[in-house]
Coordinates of N, CA, C and O in Angstrom, one line a residue:
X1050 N 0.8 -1.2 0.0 CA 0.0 0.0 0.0 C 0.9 1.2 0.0 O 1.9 1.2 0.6
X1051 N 0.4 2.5 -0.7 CA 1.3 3.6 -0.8 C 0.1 4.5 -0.3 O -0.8 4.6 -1.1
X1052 N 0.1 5.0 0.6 CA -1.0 6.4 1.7 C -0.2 7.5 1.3 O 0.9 7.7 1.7
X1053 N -0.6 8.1 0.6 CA -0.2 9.5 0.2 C -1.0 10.7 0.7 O -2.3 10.6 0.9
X1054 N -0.3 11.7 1.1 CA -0.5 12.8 2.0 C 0.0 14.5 1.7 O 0.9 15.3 2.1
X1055 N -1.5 14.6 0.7 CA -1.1 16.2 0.5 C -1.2 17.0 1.4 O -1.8 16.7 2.4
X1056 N -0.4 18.3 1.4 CA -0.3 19.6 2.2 C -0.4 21.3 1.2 O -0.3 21.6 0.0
X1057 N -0.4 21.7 1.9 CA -0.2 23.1 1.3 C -1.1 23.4 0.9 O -0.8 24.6 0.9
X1058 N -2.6 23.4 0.3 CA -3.4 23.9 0.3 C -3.5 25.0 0.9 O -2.7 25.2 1.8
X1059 N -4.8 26.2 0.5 CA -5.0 26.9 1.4 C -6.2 28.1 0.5 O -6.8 27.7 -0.5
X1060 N -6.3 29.1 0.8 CA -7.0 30.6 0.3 C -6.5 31.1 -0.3 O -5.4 31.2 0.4
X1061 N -6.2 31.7 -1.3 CA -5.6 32.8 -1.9 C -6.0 33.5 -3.2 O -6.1 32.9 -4.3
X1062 N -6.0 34.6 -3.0 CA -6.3 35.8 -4.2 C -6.0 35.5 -5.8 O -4.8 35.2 -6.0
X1063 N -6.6 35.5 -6.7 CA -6.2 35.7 -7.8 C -4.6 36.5 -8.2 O -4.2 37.6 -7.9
X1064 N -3.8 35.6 -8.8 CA -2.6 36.2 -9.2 C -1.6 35.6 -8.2 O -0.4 35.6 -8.4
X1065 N -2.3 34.8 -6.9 CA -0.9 34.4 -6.0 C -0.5 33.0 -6.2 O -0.6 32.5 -7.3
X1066 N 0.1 32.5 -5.3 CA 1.0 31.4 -5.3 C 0.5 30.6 -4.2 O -0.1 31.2 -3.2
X1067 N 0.8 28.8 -4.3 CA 1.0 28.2 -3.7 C 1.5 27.1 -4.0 O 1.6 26.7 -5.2
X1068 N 1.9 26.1 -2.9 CA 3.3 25.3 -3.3 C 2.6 23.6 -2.3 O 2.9 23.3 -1.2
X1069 N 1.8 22.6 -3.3 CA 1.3 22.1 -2.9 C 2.5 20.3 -2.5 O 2.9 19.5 -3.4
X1070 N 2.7 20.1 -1.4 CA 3.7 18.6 -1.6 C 2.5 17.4 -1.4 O 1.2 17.6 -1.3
X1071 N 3.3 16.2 -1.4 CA 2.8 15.1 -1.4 C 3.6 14.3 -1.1 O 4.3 14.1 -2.1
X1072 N 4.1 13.6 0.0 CA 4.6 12.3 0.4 C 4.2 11.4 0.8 O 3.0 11.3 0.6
X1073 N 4.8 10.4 1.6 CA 4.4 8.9 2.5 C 5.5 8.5 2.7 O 6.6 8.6 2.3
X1074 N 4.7 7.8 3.9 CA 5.6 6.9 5.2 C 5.0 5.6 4.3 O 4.6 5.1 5.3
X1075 N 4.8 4.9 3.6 CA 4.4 3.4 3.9 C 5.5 3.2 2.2 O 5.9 2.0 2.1
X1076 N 5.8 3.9 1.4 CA 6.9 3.2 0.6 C 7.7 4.1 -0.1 O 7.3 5.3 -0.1
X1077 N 8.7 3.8 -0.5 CA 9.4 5.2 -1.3 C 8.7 5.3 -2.9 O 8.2 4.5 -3.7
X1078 N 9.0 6.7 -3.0 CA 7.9 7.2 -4.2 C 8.9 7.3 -5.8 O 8.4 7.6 -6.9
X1079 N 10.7 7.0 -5.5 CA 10.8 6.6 -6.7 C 10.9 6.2 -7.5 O 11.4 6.7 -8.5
X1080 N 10.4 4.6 -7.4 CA 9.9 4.0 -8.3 C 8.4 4.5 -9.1 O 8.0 3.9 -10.1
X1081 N 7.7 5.6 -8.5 CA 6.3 6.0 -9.1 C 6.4 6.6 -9.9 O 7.4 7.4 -9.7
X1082 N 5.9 6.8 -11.1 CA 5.1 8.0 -11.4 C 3.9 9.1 -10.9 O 2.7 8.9 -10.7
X1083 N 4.5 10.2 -10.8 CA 3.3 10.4 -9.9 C 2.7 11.8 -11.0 O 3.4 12.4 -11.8
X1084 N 1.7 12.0 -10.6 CA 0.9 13.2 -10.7 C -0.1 13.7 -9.8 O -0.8 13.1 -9.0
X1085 N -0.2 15.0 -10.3 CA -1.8 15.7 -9.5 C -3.1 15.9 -10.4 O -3.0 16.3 -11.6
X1086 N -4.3 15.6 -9.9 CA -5.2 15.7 -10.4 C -5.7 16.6 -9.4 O -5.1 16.9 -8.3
X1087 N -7.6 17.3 -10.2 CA -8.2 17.7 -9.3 C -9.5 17.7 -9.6 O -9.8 17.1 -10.7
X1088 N -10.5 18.3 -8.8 CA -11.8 17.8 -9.2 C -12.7 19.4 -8.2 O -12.6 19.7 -7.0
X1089 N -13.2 20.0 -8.9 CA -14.3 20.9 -8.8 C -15.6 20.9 -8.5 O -16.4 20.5 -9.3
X1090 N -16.0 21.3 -7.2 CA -17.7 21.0 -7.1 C -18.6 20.5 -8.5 O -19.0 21.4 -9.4
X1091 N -18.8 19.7 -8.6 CA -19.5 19.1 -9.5 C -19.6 19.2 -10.7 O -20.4 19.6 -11.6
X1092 N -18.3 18.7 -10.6 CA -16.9 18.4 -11.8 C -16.5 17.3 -12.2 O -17.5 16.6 -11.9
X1093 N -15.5 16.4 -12.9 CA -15.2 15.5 -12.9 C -13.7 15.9 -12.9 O -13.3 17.0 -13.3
X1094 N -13.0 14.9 -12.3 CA -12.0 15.0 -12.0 C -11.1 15.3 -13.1 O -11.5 14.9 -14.2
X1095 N -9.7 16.1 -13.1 CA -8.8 16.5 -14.5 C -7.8 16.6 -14.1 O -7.5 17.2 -13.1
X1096 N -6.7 16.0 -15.2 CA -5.9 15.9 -15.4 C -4.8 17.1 -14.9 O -5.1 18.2 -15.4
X1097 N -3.7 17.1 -14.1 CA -3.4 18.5 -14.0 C -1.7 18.4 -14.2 O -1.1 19.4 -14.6
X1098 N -1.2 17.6 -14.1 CA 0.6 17.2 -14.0 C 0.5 16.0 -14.1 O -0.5 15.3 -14.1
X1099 N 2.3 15.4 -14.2 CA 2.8 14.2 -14.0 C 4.0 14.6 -14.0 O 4.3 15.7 -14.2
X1100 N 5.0 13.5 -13.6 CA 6.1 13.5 -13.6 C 6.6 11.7 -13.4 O 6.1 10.8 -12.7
X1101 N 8.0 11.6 -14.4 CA 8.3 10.0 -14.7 C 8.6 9.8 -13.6 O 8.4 10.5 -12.6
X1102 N 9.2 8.1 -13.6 CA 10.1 7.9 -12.5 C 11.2 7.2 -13.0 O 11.1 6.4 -13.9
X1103 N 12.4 7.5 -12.4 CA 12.9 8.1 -11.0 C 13.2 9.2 -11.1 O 13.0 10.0 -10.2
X1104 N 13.8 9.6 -12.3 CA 14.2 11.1 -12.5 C 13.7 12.2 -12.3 O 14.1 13.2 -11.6
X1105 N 12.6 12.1 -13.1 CA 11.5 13.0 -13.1 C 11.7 14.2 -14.9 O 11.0 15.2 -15.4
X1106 N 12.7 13.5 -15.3 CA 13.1 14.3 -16.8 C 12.0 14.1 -17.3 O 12.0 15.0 -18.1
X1107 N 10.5 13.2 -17.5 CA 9.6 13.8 -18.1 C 8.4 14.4 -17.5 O 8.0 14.1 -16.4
X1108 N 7.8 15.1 -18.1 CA 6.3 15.9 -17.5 C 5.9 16.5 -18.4 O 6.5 17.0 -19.3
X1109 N 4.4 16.4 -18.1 CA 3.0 17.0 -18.9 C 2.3 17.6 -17.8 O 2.2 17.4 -16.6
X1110 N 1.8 18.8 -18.7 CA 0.9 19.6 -18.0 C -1.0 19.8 -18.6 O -1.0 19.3 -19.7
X1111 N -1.6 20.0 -18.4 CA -2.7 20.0 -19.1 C -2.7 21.8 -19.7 O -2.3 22.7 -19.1
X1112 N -3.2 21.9 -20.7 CA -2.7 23.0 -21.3 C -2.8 24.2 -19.9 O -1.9 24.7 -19.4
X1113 N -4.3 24.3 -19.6 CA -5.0 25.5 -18.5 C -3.4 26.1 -17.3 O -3.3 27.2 -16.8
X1114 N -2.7 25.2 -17.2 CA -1.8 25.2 -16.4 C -0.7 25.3 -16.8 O 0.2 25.7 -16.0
X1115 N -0.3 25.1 -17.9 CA 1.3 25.6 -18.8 C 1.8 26.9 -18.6 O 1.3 27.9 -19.0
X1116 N 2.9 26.9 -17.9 CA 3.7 28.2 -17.9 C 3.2 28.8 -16.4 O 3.8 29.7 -15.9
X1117 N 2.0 28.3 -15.8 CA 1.9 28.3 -14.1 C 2.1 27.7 -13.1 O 2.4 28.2 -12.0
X1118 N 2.0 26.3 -13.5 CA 2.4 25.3 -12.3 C 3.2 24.6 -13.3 O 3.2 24.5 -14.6
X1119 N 4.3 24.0 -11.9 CA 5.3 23.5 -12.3 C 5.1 22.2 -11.1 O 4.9 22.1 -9.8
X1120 N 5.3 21.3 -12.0 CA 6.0 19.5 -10.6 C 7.0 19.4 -10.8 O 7.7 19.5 -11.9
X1121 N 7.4 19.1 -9.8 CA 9.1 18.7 -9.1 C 8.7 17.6 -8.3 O 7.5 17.5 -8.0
X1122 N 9.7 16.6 -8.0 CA 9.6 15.1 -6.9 C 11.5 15.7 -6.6 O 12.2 16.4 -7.3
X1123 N 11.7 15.1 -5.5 CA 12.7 15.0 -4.4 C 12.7 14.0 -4.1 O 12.3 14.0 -2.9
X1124 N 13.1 12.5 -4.7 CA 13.0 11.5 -4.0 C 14.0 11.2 -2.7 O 13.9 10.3 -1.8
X1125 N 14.9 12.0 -2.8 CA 15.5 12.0 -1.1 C 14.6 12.2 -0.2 O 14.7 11.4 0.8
X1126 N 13.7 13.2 -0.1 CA 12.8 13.8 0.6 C 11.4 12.9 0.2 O 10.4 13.1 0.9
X1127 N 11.3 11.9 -0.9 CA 10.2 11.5 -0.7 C 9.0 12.0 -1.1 O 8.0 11.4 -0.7
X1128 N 9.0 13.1 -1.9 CA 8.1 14.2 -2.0 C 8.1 14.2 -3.3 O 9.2 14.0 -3.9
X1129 N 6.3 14.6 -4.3 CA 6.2 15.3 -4.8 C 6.0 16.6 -4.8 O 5.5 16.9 -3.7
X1130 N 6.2 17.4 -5.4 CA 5.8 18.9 -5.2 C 4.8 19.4 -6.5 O 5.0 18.8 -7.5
X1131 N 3.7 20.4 -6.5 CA 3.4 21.3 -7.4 C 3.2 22.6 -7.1 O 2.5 23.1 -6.3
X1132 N 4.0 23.3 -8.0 CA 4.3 24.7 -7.4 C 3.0 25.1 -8.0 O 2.7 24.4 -9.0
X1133 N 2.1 26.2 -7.8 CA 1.4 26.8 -8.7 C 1.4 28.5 -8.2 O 1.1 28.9 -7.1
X1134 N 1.7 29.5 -9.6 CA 1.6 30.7 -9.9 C 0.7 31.1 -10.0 O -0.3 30.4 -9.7
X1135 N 0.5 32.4 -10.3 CA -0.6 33.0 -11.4 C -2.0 32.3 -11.1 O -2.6 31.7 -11.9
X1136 N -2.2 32.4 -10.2 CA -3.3 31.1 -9.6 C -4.3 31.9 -9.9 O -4.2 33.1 -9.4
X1137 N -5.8 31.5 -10.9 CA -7.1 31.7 -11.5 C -7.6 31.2 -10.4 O -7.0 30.5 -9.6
X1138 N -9.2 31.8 -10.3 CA -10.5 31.4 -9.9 C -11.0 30.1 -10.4 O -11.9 29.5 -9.8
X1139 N -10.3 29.6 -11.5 CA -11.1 28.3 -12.5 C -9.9 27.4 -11.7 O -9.9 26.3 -12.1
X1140 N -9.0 27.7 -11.0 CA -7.6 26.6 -10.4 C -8.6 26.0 -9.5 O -8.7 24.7 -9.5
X1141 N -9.6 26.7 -8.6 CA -10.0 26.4 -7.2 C -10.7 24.6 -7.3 O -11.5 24.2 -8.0
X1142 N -10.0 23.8 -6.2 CA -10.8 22.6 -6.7 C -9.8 21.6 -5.3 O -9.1 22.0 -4.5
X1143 N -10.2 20.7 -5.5 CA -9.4 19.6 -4.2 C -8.4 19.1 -4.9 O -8.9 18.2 -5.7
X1144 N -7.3 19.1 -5.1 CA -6.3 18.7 -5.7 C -5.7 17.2 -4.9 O -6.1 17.1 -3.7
X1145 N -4.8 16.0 -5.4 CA -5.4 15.0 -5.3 C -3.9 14.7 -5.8 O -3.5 15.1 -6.9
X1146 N -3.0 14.0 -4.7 CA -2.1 13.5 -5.8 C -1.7 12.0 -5.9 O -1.8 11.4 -4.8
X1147 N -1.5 11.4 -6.8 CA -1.6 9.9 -7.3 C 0.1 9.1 -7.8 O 1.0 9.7 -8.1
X1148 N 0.1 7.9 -7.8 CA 0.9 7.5 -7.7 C 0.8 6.2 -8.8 O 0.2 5.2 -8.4
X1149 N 1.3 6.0 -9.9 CA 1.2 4.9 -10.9 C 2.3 3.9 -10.9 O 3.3 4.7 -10.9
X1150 N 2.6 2.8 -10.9 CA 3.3 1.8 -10.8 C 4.3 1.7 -12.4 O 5.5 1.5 -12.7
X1151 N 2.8 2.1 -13.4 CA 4.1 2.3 -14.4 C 4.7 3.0 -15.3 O 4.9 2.8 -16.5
X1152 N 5.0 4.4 -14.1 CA 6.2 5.3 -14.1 C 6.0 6.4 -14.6 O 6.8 7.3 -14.3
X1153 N 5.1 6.6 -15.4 CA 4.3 7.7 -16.3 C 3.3 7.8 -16.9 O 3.3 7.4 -18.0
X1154 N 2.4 8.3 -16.3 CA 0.7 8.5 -17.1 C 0.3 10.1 -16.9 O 0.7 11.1 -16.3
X1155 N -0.5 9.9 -17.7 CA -1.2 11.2 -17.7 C -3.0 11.0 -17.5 O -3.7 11.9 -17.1
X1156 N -3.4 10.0 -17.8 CA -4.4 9.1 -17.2 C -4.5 8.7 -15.5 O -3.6 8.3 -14.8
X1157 N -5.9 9.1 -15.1 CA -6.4 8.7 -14.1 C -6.4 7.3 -13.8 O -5.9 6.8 -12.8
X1158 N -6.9 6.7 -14.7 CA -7.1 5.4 -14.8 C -6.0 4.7 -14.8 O -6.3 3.6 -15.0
X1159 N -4.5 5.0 -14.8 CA -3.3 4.4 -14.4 C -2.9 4.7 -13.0 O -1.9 4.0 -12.7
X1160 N -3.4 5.5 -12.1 CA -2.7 5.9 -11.1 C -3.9 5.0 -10.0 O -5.1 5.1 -9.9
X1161 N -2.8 3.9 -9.3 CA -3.6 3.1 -8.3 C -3.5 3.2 -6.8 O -4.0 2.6 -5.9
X1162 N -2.5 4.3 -6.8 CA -2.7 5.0 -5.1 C -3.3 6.6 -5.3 O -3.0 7.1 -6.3
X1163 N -4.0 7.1 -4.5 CA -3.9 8.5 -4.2 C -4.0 9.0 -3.2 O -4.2 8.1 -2.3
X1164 N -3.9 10.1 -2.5 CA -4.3 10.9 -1.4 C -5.6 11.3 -1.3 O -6.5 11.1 -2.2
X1165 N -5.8 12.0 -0.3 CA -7.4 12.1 0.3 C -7.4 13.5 0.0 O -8.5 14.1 0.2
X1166 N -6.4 14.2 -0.5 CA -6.7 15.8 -1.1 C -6.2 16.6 -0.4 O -5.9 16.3 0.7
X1167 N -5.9 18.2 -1.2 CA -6.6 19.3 -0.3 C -7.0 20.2 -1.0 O -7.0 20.3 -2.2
X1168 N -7.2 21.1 0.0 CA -8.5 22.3 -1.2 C -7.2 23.3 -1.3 O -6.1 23.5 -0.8
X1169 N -8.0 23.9 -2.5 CA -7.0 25.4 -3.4 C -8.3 25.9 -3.5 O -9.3 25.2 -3.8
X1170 N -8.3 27.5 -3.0 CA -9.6 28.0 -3.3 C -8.8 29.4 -3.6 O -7.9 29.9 -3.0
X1171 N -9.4 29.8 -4.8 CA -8.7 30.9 -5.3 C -9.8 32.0 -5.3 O -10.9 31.6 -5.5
X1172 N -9.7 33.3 -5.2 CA -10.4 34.3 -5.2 C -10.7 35.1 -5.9 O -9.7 35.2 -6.6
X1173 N -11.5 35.8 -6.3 CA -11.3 37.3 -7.7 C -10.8 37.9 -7.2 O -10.5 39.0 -7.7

């Protein structure tokens, strides 16, 4: 089992920043691929990052997010990270991060661990 455990969430104004991680205690995360997804009051869930494994030399973004958020993994630290900029009112959503066994997806439907979330609520 891999229990993944987002942080960083929080409130913030249109135009700001926040810096969302993701780790676990129950396995190391460089063998994953990991990404974030997220999902909007009565939304369906979307695509938002990935990053390969172990390196992390590849990554996809979903367009909405290109040139704002950025994923990084630290597998010394165990950690994914997603930084996000320029943060819109349309960002706001429970962000969700996931973990695929093989190594790189951009699909939901490959990633067979996740976290229980946290909220990003962005403001006008």
């Amino acid at each position: 089992q891999v229990e993944l455990v987002e942080s960083g969430g929080g409130l913030v104004q249109a135009g700001g920043s926040l810096r969302l991680s993701c780790t676990t205690s129950g396995r190391t995360l460089s063998r994953y691929g990991m990404g974030w997804f997220r999902q909007a009051p009565a939304k369906e869930r979307e695509f938002v990052a990935a990053i390969s494994s172990p390196s992390g030399t590849t990554t996809s973004y979903r367009n909405s997010v290109k040139g704002r958020f950025t994923i990084s993994r630290d597998n010394a630290q165990n950690t994914v990270s997603l930084q996000m900029d320029s943060l819109k009112p349309e960002d706001t959503a429970v962000y969700f991060c996931a973990a695929t066994p093989r190594g790189y997806s951009i699909s939901a439907d490959e990633y067979n661990y996740w976290g229980r979330g946290t909220q990003v609520t962005v403001s006008s």
